[in-house]
Amino acid sequence: MPEASAAPPPAKPSKSAPQKAMEKLGLVRDIDLALHLPLRYEDETRITPIAALHDNEPAQVEGVVVDCQVELRSRRQLLVRVKDDSGTLLLRFLHFYPSQQKQMSAATRLRVRGEARIGFFGREMVHPVVKVVDDDTPLAASLTPVYPASAQLPQAYLRKAVASGLARADLREILPPGVVPRGLPSLKDALNYLHHPPPSASQEALHEHHHPAWHRLKFEELLAQQLSQLQAQRERARLVAPALQGRPGGLHEKLLAVLPFQLTGAQQRVAEEIARDLARPQPMHRLLQGDVGSGKTVVAALAAAVAIDAGWQCALMAPTEILAEQHFRKLIGWLEPLGLRVAWITGSVKGKARQKMLEAAASGEAQLVVGTHAVIEDKVKFAKLGLAIIDEQHRFGVAQRLALRNKLKAMDLEPHLLMMSATPIPRTLAMTYFADLDVSTIDELPPGRSPIVTKVFTESKRHDVVDKIRMAVADGAQVYWVCPLVEESEAIDLRNATETHAELSAELDGHAVGLLHGRMSPADKAAVMAQFSSGAMSVLVATTVIEVGVDVPNASLMVIEHAERFGLAQLHQLRGRVGRGAKASVCVLIYTPPLSDTGKSRLKAMAETTDGFEIARRDLDIRGPGEFMGSRQSGAELLRFADLQEDAPLLVAARELAPRLLDEHPEAAQRQVARWLGTKAEFLKA
Ligand code: ADP
Ligand code: MG
């Protein structure tokens, strides 16, 4: 393909600084340049009479220099007076070269562009852009683009490079006629328009990306993204996985029988969706999402039971040791009575114990292996890994998911993959970045939960909060008290957990107050958690180590200090540690003013809703998709042009077209992906 080859401008033996800067911006192929769109435009297509200038508005005037002199008032400056038929304008330069003074000598005709200020002494422009012209120098025929550039890349150089890239790029229509939404221009027309809009163009429509030319681009981009996801999905469907089918009366049924509760309707439904996937000889790639406390663990255990019943092993990986340990205890409690062997592998399991666990996994003797990132280390071998479960999947990267899948490569089979997350993916994101993922949603909480009431206080009310806690604790309540940092940092004045622990111990004299933070040894952490779980401890002062998954149903009060320092998803996760039992729960957010705007919207969202989906939607609003995705990025390139909120209709159109294009015009689909994603498309399939 021509657009994949030559780099502009003509190749030289060694690259100049601007060329390197262009590469850094990803401007390598002609098509990359053609797709490098202006940030804004300058209007050099018209001349405004000096008398018609408005205060603070950019404009271009043309006139003849009346005089030009260096003045030494408070500071040295160059003052140039320019005159046209309607009036005079003063140009003021606070920094200037002698050459400029020469350039603007009397009687020279100048075209001047800048923002006018109309003051007591008349009209002036400070540091305008000045060009020497003749009386017949033509005006620009189109608006002048201003591109995203960098310090090493002068605007003028980039403008030339883009113009020639645009001229050279192969912009022939790839899409067959009739498939592009009506009213959109061709790609070539759209790009020409956006790089060089006519004088009549609405700067507003351009700036707000509402112009049909913009829509065409967004559609193209969304389509390429949908196509690449669809391809990845189809390629995965060609892989082979062991078909895992639980036997009637098998392990999963036995597990259901020993559970101390009935599954909710939602849990039953998702468990069936997962079981159907497992029974197929294609690898499952499913996300199980459900709000905090919705009961994902038991669904995971049921999936594990099916896999094990079918004669395969299951690995369950959690992002923190505390969470892994909690899963381990819970699963042992459920599964060992059924005769299963559960192994436990984390960074802190060492020496002989570790050796034993590794052997149990490698021999297949341990049907279930639970642990942290340690589970994917090379040394950990499985005899027959059939199912990998990743809890709180957004805490893991693509590489780690791939590593888990590769654990079965020796047999030329892929294991099934079940990912779990309490942070739901908003619909538009699910349709784009996670199009290659099947999603099961638990949309119902187990019965008997009472809603959590959230209250927001400033730091000055801390005393009242402590008083309330004293009363609650005397009444048998259990409390989490969350602090943001472990140790006092000189730069950030945060109350540290240790200090808070000492204070609360004194303030709540007679009640057991424990401390949990990331610098403690795993054994100490486990001991503290055990005390809190058993009810022997009333208050647990903790850092965010308790953020994910910790489950102590009796805890009903959560205090988060410096709540303004946490992200929305994190606050929601933390709050999810309470409201797990029948007791009415309260979450208190203490903040230190002043609050930033985003800080305000986060606390407001927390106070207004406990619905994880609503929280995720607002989080996306506050942060935008780029940050929202964070480490969840599935390796997909963030969209450059389309806005998932605003462009949902275009997304729907692209999503509908993608399968049709791939089936009926596979070659066009290929070219579309290559044009937009270049070499990144390959990575998506990895
Ligand atoms: P999460 O989805 O946040 O991982 P968990 O799996 O930790 O939630 O479940 C939260 C709590 O609810 C646990 O104590 C669990 O045993 C309990 N639970 C799960 N399902 C049910 C149910 N159907 N009925 C009653 N309690 C349940
Ligand atoms: Mg969980």
XYZ file of C-alpha atoms and ligand atoms in Angstrom:
714
model
C 0.000 0.000 0.000
C 1.473 3.379 -0.914
C 0.551 5.025 2.386
C 2.562 2.505 4.338
C 5.834 3.472 2.681
C 7.597 6.793 2.174
C 8.139 9.273 4.988
C 8.025 13.003 4.296
C 9.923 15.052 3.452
C 12.368 13.304 1.006
C 14.589 10.907 2.931
C 17.999 12.267 3.834
C 20.847 10.237 5.234
C 20.418 11.620 8.770
C 17.227 12.935 10.270
C 16.802 16.574 11.177
C 15.436 17.645 14.549
C 11.975 18.462 13.158
C 11.855 15.106 11.405
C 12.613 13.333 14.643
C 9.999 15.449 16.392
C 7.465 14.421 13.755
C 8.268 10.763 14.291
C 7.742 11.251 17.969
C 4.257 12.513 17.226
C 3.652 9.414 15.138
C 3.813 11.354 11.870
C 5.589 8.836 9.688
C 3.385 7.824 6.789
C 1.615 10.210 4.435
C -1.665 9.069 5.900
C -0.446 9.933 9.401
C 0.199 13.465 8.239
C -3.122 13.674 6.475
C -4.806 12.613 9.698
C -2.942 15.139 11.814
C -5.729 17.651 12.156
C -5.551 21.317 13.120
C -6.175 22.373 16.679
C -7.602 25.646 15.452
C -7.420 28.069 12.554
C -6.251 31.563 11.877
C -8.206 33.691 9.491
C -5.909 35.288 6.917
C -8.565 35.334 4.239
C -9.863 38.832 4.921
C -8.708 42.321 5.860
C -10.504 44.291 8.551
C -10.446 48.097 8.253
C -8.564 49.496 11.259
C -11.570 51.546 12.319
C -13.698 48.393 12.446
C -11.417 46.491 14.874
C -13.083 45.165 18.004
C -11.496 44.992 21.417
C -9.892 41.603 22.169
C -10.827 40.014 18.877
C -8.288 38.517 16.523
C -8.189 40.226 13.136
C -5.971 40.966 10.181
C -5.405 44.493 8.924
C -3.307 45.921 6.127
C -1.714 49.324 6.116
C 1.356 51.419 5.445
C 3.916 52.214 8.125
C 3.775 55.855 9.188
C 6.642 55.700 11.618
C 8.747 53.143 13.405
C 10.846 53.953 16.431
C 12.428 52.532 19.535
C 11.117 54.138 22.667
C 12.593 54.020 26.115
C 9.715 54.565 28.489
C 9.569 52.181 31.417
C 11.281 49.639 29.173
C 12.760 49.525 25.713
C 10.156 48.844 23.061
C 9.577 49.136 19.362
C 6.530 51.176 18.378
C 5.252 51.079 14.814
C 2.326 53.131 13.577
C 0.363 51.739 10.653
C -2.345 53.532 8.731
C -5.075 52.450 6.333
C -7.958 54.419 4.797
C -9.976 54.177 7.973
C -7.541 54.937 10.783
C -4.230 54.224 12.544
C -3.070 51.295 14.621
C -0.104 51.139 16.978
C 2.018 47.960 16.951
C 3.946 47.411 20.138
C 6.927 45.023 20.401
C 8.490 44.475 23.807
C 11.045 42.026 22.424
C 12.446 42.686 18.990
C 15.466 42.365 16.760
C 17.118 45.247 14.917
C 16.137 43.474 11.689
C 12.475 43.915 12.568
C 12.948 47.614 12.948
C 14.493 47.707 9.506
C 11.753 45.492 8.033
C 9.018 47.841 9.223
C 10.533 51.105 8.091
C 8.269 53.966 7.037
C 6.188 53.552 3.848
C 6.379 49.737 3.979
C 3.088 47.991 3.367
C 2.312 45.456 6.141
C -0.238 42.791 6.722
C -0.707 42.541 10.470
C -2.497 39.843 12.420
C -3.231 39.924 16.118
C -5.673 40.818 18.817
C -6.580 44.475 18.961
C -6.808 46.387 22.196
C -8.758 49.548 22.159
C -7.636 51.818 24.938
C -7.336 55.400 25.967
C -4.554 56.120 23.494
C -6.312 54.461 20.592
C -6.014 51.050 18.930
C -2.999 48.856 19.392
C -1.766 45.311 18.936
C 0.971 43.810 21.100
C 3.337 41.447 19.319
C 1.231 40.921 16.202
C 2.341 38.656 13.374
C 3.628 40.896 10.610
C 4.211 40.248 6.926
C 5.585 42.663 4.342
C 3.316 42.711 1.270
C 2.720 44.503 -2.040
C -0.608 46.062 -2.868
C -1.429 42.993 -4.969
C -0.273 40.195 -2.624
C -3.212 37.783 -2.656
C -5.062 36.879 0.526
C -5.111 33.294 1.768
C -7.836 31.326 0.006
C -8.629 29.243 3.070
C -8.336 29.412 6.841
C -4.800 28.793 8.051
C -4.462 25.592 10.096
C -2.631 25.564 13.411
C -1.443 22.040 14.195
C -0.522 20.332 17.412
C 3.260 20.708 17.309
C 6.145 20.536 19.738
C 9.132 22.653 20.712
C 11.389 20.988 18.134
C 8.783 21.201 15.427
C 8.085 24.690 14.075
C 4.523 25.290 12.943
C 5.607 26.430 9.478
C 7.633 23.249 8.906
C 4.777 21.076 10.083
C 2.279 22.958 7.924
C 4.353 22.226 4.843
C 4.852 18.586 5.793
C 1.144 18.089 6.395
C 0.184 19.807 3.155
C 2.490 17.566 1.141
C 1.501 14.468 3.111
C -2.115 15.285 2.428
C -1.414 15.729 -1.277
C 0.504 12.448 -1.530
C -1.630 10.244 0.713
C -3.827 7.679 -0.942
C -7.258 8.816 0.147
C -9.294 6.855 -2.320
C -12.510 5.538 -0.842
C -12.026 2.146 0.694
C -15.634 1.645 1.709
C -18.083 0.353 -0.869
C -20.740 2.856 -1.963
C -23.809 3.221 0.185
C -22.399 2.114 3.535
C -21.332 5.458 4.918
C -24.051 7.279 6.899
C -25.921 9.730 4.696
C -24.818 13.345 4.480
C -21.152 12.699 5.147
C -18.541 13.815 2.604
C -15.908 11.493 1.139
C -12.801 11.003 3.256
C -10.745 12.995 0.792
C -13.150 15.931 0.777
C -13.462 15.783 4.538
C -9.710 15.948 5.055
C -9.182 18.699 2.503
C -11.921 20.673 4.164
C -10.556 20.222 7.667
C -6.998 21.126 6.722
C -7.968 24.073 4.556
C -11.488 25.260 5.351
C -12.962 27.904 3.049
C -13.293 31.457 4.417
C -17.014 30.887 4.926
C -16.511 27.881 7.243
C -18.007 28.082 10.711
C -15.090 28.137 13.117
C -17.482 27.007 15.780
C -18.597 23.841 13.974
C -14.942 23.116 13.261
C -13.869 23.708 16.794
C -16.679 21.718 18.349
C -16.124 18.885 15.833
C -19.741 19.082 14.688
C -19.062 19.630 11.021
C -19.987 16.716 8.694
C -16.310 16.508 7.718
C -15.510 15.765 11.338
C -18.282 13.213 11.487
C -16.848 11.410 8.511
C -13.492 11.138 10.220
C -14.953 9.937 13.460
C -16.981 7.358 11.623
C -13.902 6.096 9.797
C -11.976 5.829 13.014
C -14.740 4.056 14.893
C -15.199 1.658 12.012
C -11.503 0.745 11.955
C -11.583 0.194 15.677
C -14.689 -1.993 15.481
C -13.191 -3.980 12.627
C -9.983 -4.699 14.471
C -11.865 -5.822 17.565
C -14.101 -8.018 15.486
C -11.114 -9.584 13.763
C -9.487 -10.307 17.102
C -12.704 -11.889 18.264
C -12.959 -14.074 15.202
C -9.357 -15.122 15.435
C -9.852 -16.116 19.027
C -12.904 -18.114 18.056
C -10.636 -20.250 15.887
C -8.518 -21.225 18.897
C -9.271 -24.436 20.671
C -9.989 -24.841 24.355
C -10.959 -27.906 26.350
C -14.730 -28.291 26.466
C -15.553 -28.300 30.162
C -18.860 -29.778 31.128
C -19.943 -30.476 34.683
C -21.568 -33.860 35.217
C -25.100 -34.079 36.566
C -24.797 -34.464 40.312
C -21.190 -33.296 39.993
C -19.094 -30.873 41.990
C -20.961 -27.718 41.170
C -24.230 -29.229 42.304
C -22.593 -30.420 45.492
C -21.212 -26.948 46.039
C -24.645 -25.413 45.608
C -25.940 -27.797 48.207
C -23.396 -26.841 50.856
C -23.660 -23.069 50.380
C -25.217 -21.300 53.365
C -27.448 -19.290 51.030
C -29.456 -19.503 47.817
C -28.071 -17.918 44.682
C -29.832 -14.779 43.561
C -31.561 -14.870 40.197
C -28.764 -12.793 38.726
C -26.097 -15.129 40.080
C -27.926 -18.110 38.599
C -28.191 -16.427 35.232
C -24.514 -15.483 34.984
C -23.434 -18.897 36.273
C -25.367 -20.442 33.396
C -23.840 -18.049 30.873
C -20.402 -19.058 32.084
C -21.209 -22.761 32.099
C -22.396 -22.526 28.486
C -19.100 -20.903 27.474
C -17.059 -23.496 29.331
C -18.830 -26.328 27.564
C -17.677 -25.016 24.189
C -14.318 -25.964 22.654
C -13.466 -22.267 22.134
C -11.754 -20.258 24.838
C -14.162 -18.207 26.919
C -13.266 -14.534 27.148
C -15.826 -13.245 29.543
C -16.058 -10.384 31.968
C -18.209 -10.911 35.010
C -19.210 -7.540 36.321
C -21.248 -6.862 39.399
C -21.267 -4.143 41.954
C -19.237 -4.571 45.115
C -20.928 -7.116 47.341
C -23.048 -8.587 44.562
C -21.532 -12.020 45.145
C -19.086 -12.670 42.325
C -16.876 -15.016 44.334
C -19.403 -17.803 44.553
C -20.038 -17.554 40.824
C -16.302 -17.959 40.286
C -16.291 -20.958 42.621
C -19.097 -22.559 40.616
C -17.168 -22.061 37.389
C -14.122 -23.614 39.044
C -16.247 -26.537 40.188
C -17.422 -27.172 36.620
C -13.853 -27.102 35.287
C -12.580 -29.379 38.022
C -15.488 -31.743 37.610
C -14.513 -32.068 33.967
C -11.027 -33.144 35.056
C -9.140 -29.880 34.615
C -7.387 -27.420 36.890
C -8.436 -23.900 37.707
C -6.288 -20.906 38.682
C -7.697 -17.934 40.537
C -5.636 -14.788 40.679
C -6.299 -11.706 42.821
C -4.393 -8.415 42.850
C -3.488 -8.314 46.537
C -2.367 -10.847 49.066
C -5.185 -9.977 51.455
C -7.791 -10.552 48.815
C -6.158 -13.731 47.575
C -6.017 -15.037 51.108
C -9.656 -14.243 51.652
C -10.630 -16.102 48.490
C -8.409 -18.945 49.558
C -10.142 -19.279 52.940
C -13.583 -19.006 51.447
C -12.878 -21.512 48.694
C -11.205 -23.943 51.047
C -14.246 -23.685 53.278
C -16.513 -24.520 50.387
C -14.413 -26.938 48.359
C -12.191 -28.964 50.666
C -15.165 -30.649 52.332
C -15.995 -31.819 48.807
C -12.613 -33.524 48.628
C -10.726 -30.958 46.562
C -7.165 -29.827 47.083
C -6.594 -26.053 46.928
C -3.043 -24.717 46.600
C -1.936 -21.264 47.648
C 0.821 -19.399 45.823
C 1.867 -15.846 46.602
C 5.137 -13.978 46.879
C 5.275 -14.608 50.591
C 4.882 -18.365 50.391
C 8.531 -19.442 50.455
C 10.859 -22.386 50.873
C 9.445 -25.823 51.455
C 5.844 -24.684 51.561
C 6.255 -23.055 48.170
C 7.940 -26.129 46.750
C 5.038 -28.250 47.911
C 2.494 -25.921 46.341
C 4.421 -25.817 43.052
C 4.535 -29.596 42.944
C 0.838 -29.862 43.699
C 0.073 -27.519 40.797
C 2.486 -29.219 38.384
C 1.255 -32.719 39.164
C -2.386 -31.748 38.943
C -2.912 -32.878 42.507
C -4.152 -29.386 43.402
C -7.276 -28.881 41.356
C -7.488 -25.241 42.289
C -4.584 -22.817 42.646
C -5.296 -19.488 44.328
C -2.824 -16.639 44.561
C -1.499 -13.286 43.506
C 0.622 -12.305 40.486
C 2.940 -15.067 41.668
C 0.621 -17.555 39.942
C 1.767 -16.448 36.499
C 5.485 -16.736 37.178
C 7.321 -19.086 34.856
C 8.123 -21.467 37.664
C 4.470 -22.173 38.278
C 3.449 -25.055 36.036
C 0.077 -26.655 35.708
C -0.668 -30.179 34.641
C -3.941 -29.231 32.925
C -5.045 -25.658 33.312
C -8.571 -25.427 31.949
C -9.860 -22.211 33.480
C -8.146 -19.051 34.659
C -10.105 -16.591 36.788
C -8.864 -13.066 37.365
C -10.499 -11.090 40.132
C -10.525 -7.288 39.915
C -9.220 -7.632 36.403
C -8.564 -3.912 35.919
C -5.659 -4.303 38.331
C -3.913 -6.579 35.878
C -2.394 -5.677 32.534
C -2.744 -7.288 29.130
C 0.651 -8.940 29.507
C -0.428 -10.749 32.630
C -3.607 -12.025 31.045
C -1.579 -13.291 28.116
C 0.850 -15.018 30.471
C -2.006 -16.907 32.108
C -3.335 -18.006 28.760
C 0.092 -19.240 27.773
C 0.174 -21.644 30.691
C -1.580 -24.146 28.509
C 0.276 -23.525 25.258
C 2.185 -26.793 25.613
C -0.980 -28.703 24.785
C -1.874 -26.426 21.867
C -4.963 -25.455 23.795
C -6.045 -22.188 25.342
C -7.564 -22.098 28.801
C -10.887 -20.390 29.345
C -10.644 -16.941 30.831
C -13.054 -15.386 33.294
C -12.376 -11.857 34.443
C -14.229 -10.219 37.278
C -14.673 -6.572 38.061
C -16.694 -4.443 40.404
C -16.123 -1.380 38.251
C -18.639 -1.776 35.498
C -17.729 -0.731 32.015
C -20.061 1.970 30.704
C -21.988 0.900 27.640
C -20.132 3.002 25.092
C -16.777 1.745 26.321
C -18.036 -1.810 26.322
C -19.005 -1.341 22.685
C -15.578 -0.055 21.706
C -12.623 -1.174 23.740
C -14.242 -4.255 25.089
C -16.111 -5.313 21.992
C -13.918 -8.414 22.046
C -15.253 -9.382 25.442
C -18.464 -11.118 26.409
C -20.012 -9.559 29.455
C -22.123 -11.082 32.207
C -23.654 -8.704 34.684
C -24.908 -9.372 38.211
C -27.487 -6.651 38.539
C -28.993 -7.653 41.847
C -27.635 -7.702 45.375
C -28.173 -10.665 47.710
C -31.309 -10.151 49.777
C -31.306 -8.586 53.204
C -28.771 -5.870 52.473
C -29.689 -2.454 53.734
C -28.595 0.500 51.657
C -25.517 2.465 52.685
C -26.066 6.057 53.709
C -23.167 8.301 52.727
C -22.360 11.531 54.542
C -19.775 14.141 53.728
C -18.063 16.241 56.411
C -15.192 18.691 56.514
C -12.151 17.948 58.598
C -13.414 20.347 61.288
C -16.226 17.890 62.096
C -13.849 15.024 62.776
C -14.558 15.212 66.484
C -18.273 14.639 66.013
C -17.503 11.658 63.808
C -15.349 10.122 66.522
C -18.153 10.666 69.054
C -20.598 8.808 66.806
C -18.127 5.983 66.393
C -17.685 5.665 70.125
C -21.432 5.167 70.482
C -21.678 2.747 67.583
C -18.755 0.665 68.802
C -20.234 0.504 72.302
C -23.266 -0.916 70.523
C -21.232 -3.697 68.935
C -20.608 -2.106 65.536
C -17.382 -2.667 63.613
C -15.696 0.220 61.833
C -13.193 0.713 59.025
C -11.213 3.926 59.197
C -9.311 4.522 55.971
C -6.316 6.868 55.635
C -4.546 7.664 52.394
C -0.825 7.242 53.210
C 1.355 5.094 55.388
C 4.042 7.521 56.334
C 4.158 11.247 56.740
C 5.514 12.713 53.593
C 7.056 16.115 53.955
C 5.578 17.308 50.718
C 2.028 16.235 51.372
C 0.586 16.861 54.753
C -1.440 13.726 55.220
C -2.440 12.332 58.506
C -0.767 8.970 58.476
C -2.310 5.723 59.483
C 0.024 5.115 62.381
C -0.726 8.468 63.940
C -4.460 8.048 63.390
C -4.255 4.637 64.952
C -2.625 6.083 68.072
C -5.174 8.895 68.273
C -8.190 6.674 67.801
C -6.851 4.155 70.300
C -6.751 6.952 72.877
C -10.106 8.419 71.843
C -11.852 5.047 71.891
C -10.317 3.860 75.097
C -11.484 0.381 76.040
C -12.136 -0.798 72.477
C -9.731 -2.755 70.331
C -8.351 -0.620 67.499
C -6.183 -2.362 64.920
C -3.871 -1.139 62.201
C -3.400 -2.476 58.703
C -1.097 -1.035 56.061
C 0.924 -2.058 53.048
C 4.312 -2.071 54.777
C 3.324 -4.813 57.200
C 4.422 -8.393 56.625
C 1.783 -10.648 55.072
C 1.625 -12.684 58.269
C 0.942 -9.580 60.368
C -1.679 -8.415 57.894
C -3.396 -11.782 57.980
C -3.368 -11.785 61.788
C -4.984 -8.353 61.958
C -7.594 -9.270 59.359
C -8.410 -12.455 61.263
C -8.993 -10.472 64.465
C -11.231 -8.023 62.686
C -13.178 -10.773 60.902
C -13.753 -12.631 64.141
C -15.228 -9.525 65.762
C -12.503 -9.337 68.394
C -11.441 -5.955 67.008
C -13.876 -3.013 66.807
C -12.039 -0.531 64.658
C -9.639 -1.219 61.838
C -7.487 1.716 60.821
C -6.253 0.897 57.355
C -4.725 2.280 54.234
C -6.190 1.364 50.876
C -4.891 -2.196 51.249
C -8.494 -2.981 52.154
C -9.777 -1.417 48.971
C -10.487 -4.529 47.000
C -12.734 -7.333 47.949
C -12.279 -7.491 51.725
C -15.384 -9.110 53.141
C -16.387 -8.714 56.783
C -20.194 -8.662 56.768
C -20.518 -7.370 60.334
C -18.642 -4.126 59.576
C -21.219 -1.376 59.153
C -19.333 1.899 59.420
C -16.742 3.220 57.047
C -14.837 6.439 57.567
C -12.616 7.707 54.764
C -10.267 10.487 55.687
C -8.991 12.884 53.036
C -11.688 11.511 50.787
C -10.812 14.244 48.290
C -7.560 12.442 47.501
C -9.233 9.298 46.236
C -10.626 8.593 42.805
C -14.314 7.904 42.416
C -13.941 4.223 41.586
C -11.660 3.802 44.565
C -14.118 5.511 46.920
C -16.888 3.284 45.665
C -14.752 0.178 46.189
C -13.860 1.286 49.693
C -17.450 2.021 50.547
C -18.347 -1.445 49.305
C -16.566 -2.923 52.327
C -19.662 -2.052 54.366
C -23.315 -2.762 53.675
C -22.516 -6.469 53.362
C -24.636 -7.665 56.237
C -28.120 -6.965 57.495
C -27.011 -3.962 59.570
C -27.807 -0.481 58.252
C -24.471 0.908 57.130
C -23.006 4.372 57.017
C -20.072 5.727 55.040
C -18.538 8.985 56.230
C -16.329 10.947 53.860
C -14.110 13.500 55.575
C -12.433 16.057 53.375
C -10.058 18.933 53.855
C -11.103 22.106 52.056
C -10.707 23.686 49.615
C -12.122 21.159 47.164
C -11.258 21.222 43.482
C -14.152 21.055 41.008
C -13.521 17.408 40.270
C -13.122 16.703 43.981
C -16.517 18.282 44.516
C -18.179 16.252 41.769
C -16.680 13.039 43.120
C -17.939 13.553 46.668
C -21.292 14.681 45.327
C -21.589 11.521 43.233
C -20.749 9.408 46.287
C -23.364 11.143 48.407
C -26.020 10.850 45.721
C -25.755 7.247 44.598
C -24.516 3.807 45.621
C -25.175 2.320 42.201
C -21.881 1.188 40.725
C -23.086 1.741 37.164
C -24.092 5.305 37.873
C -20.763 5.859 39.641
C -18.881 4.524 36.631
C -20.866 6.735 34.285
C -20.089 9.809 36.331
C -16.468 8.808 36.657
C -16.260 8.607 32.898
C -17.830 12.064 32.684
C -15.392 13.522 35.164
C -12.249 11.932 33.805
C -12.913 11.177 30.162
C -12.271 7.775 28.564
C -8.485 8.084 28.425
C -7.974 8.248 32.137
C -10.942 6.111 32.953
C -9.413 3.237 31.054
C -6.046 3.558 32.744
C -4.513 0.141 33.129
C -7.705 -1.429 31.885
C -6.611 -0.580 28.393
C -6.929 -3.722 26.402
C -4.090 -2.737 24.137
C -6.464 -0.793 21.942
C -5.432 2.630 20.826
C -7.457 5.382 22.426
C -9.713 7.076 19.961
C -8.236 10.296 18.644
C -11.240 11.873 17.028
C -14.422 10.229 18.200
C -15.960 11.120 21.508
C -17.752 8.147 22.961
C -20.365 10.207 24.721
C -21.209 12.534 21.877
C -20.714 10.216 18.971
C -22.754 7.262 20.145
C -24.917 7.305 16.964
C -21.797 7.061 14.773
C -20.507 4.284 17.008
C -23.740 2.364 16.559
C -23.513 2.789 12.779
C -19.874 1.614 12.746
C -20.722 -1.326 14.934
C -23.495 -2.408 12.595
C -21.364 -2.044 9.519
C -18.259 -3.855 10.810
C -19.453 -7.484 10.545
C -21.039 -6.855 7.155
C -17.874 -5.309 5.795
C -15.701 -8.085 7.163
C -17.922 -10.755 5.584
C -18.681 -9.128 2.248
C -15.591 -7.011 1.616
C -12.788 -8.576 3.650
C -10.127 -6.889 1.568
C -11.621 -3.436 2.131
C -11.917 -4.179 5.839
C -8.226 -5.044 5.929
C -7.250 -1.813 4.218
C -9.471 0.221 6.496
C -7.767 -1.201 9.571
C -4.309 -0.720 8.086
C -5.043 2.865 7.112
C -6.181 3.820 10.584
C -4.297 1.610 12.953
C -1.176 0.824 10.918
C 1.017 -1.637 12.719
C -1.003 -1.367 15.911
C -3.606 -3.660 14.423
C -1.182 -6.561 14.709
C -0.752 -5.955 18.391
C -4.485 -6.146 18.931
C -4.472 -9.689 17.700
C -1.587 -10.760 19.943
P -18.146 -9.275 45.385
O -19.057 -9.352 44.201
O -17.926 -7.865 45.833
O -16.851 -10.020 45.156
P -18.553 -11.290 47.359
O -18.449 -12.436 46.441
O -17.392 -11.007 48.246
O -18.936 -9.982 46.565
O -19.870 -11.476 48.203
C -20.247 -10.570 49.208
C -20.902 -11.293 50.371
O -22.176 -11.760 50.015
C -20.129 -12.511 50.820
O -20.156 -12.543 52.226
C -20.893 -13.651 50.211
O -20.710 -14.836 50.930
C -22.308 -13.158 50.296
N -23.220 -13.714 49.291
C -22.938 -13.991 48.012
N -24.033 -14.445 47.363
C -25.030 -14.444 48.258
C -26.411 -14.802 48.200
N -26.967 -15.248 47.070
N -27.140 -14.677 49.312
C -26.594 -14.217 50.449
N -25.308 -13.879 50.581
C -24.525 -13.975 49.499
Mg -14.871 -9.700 45.156
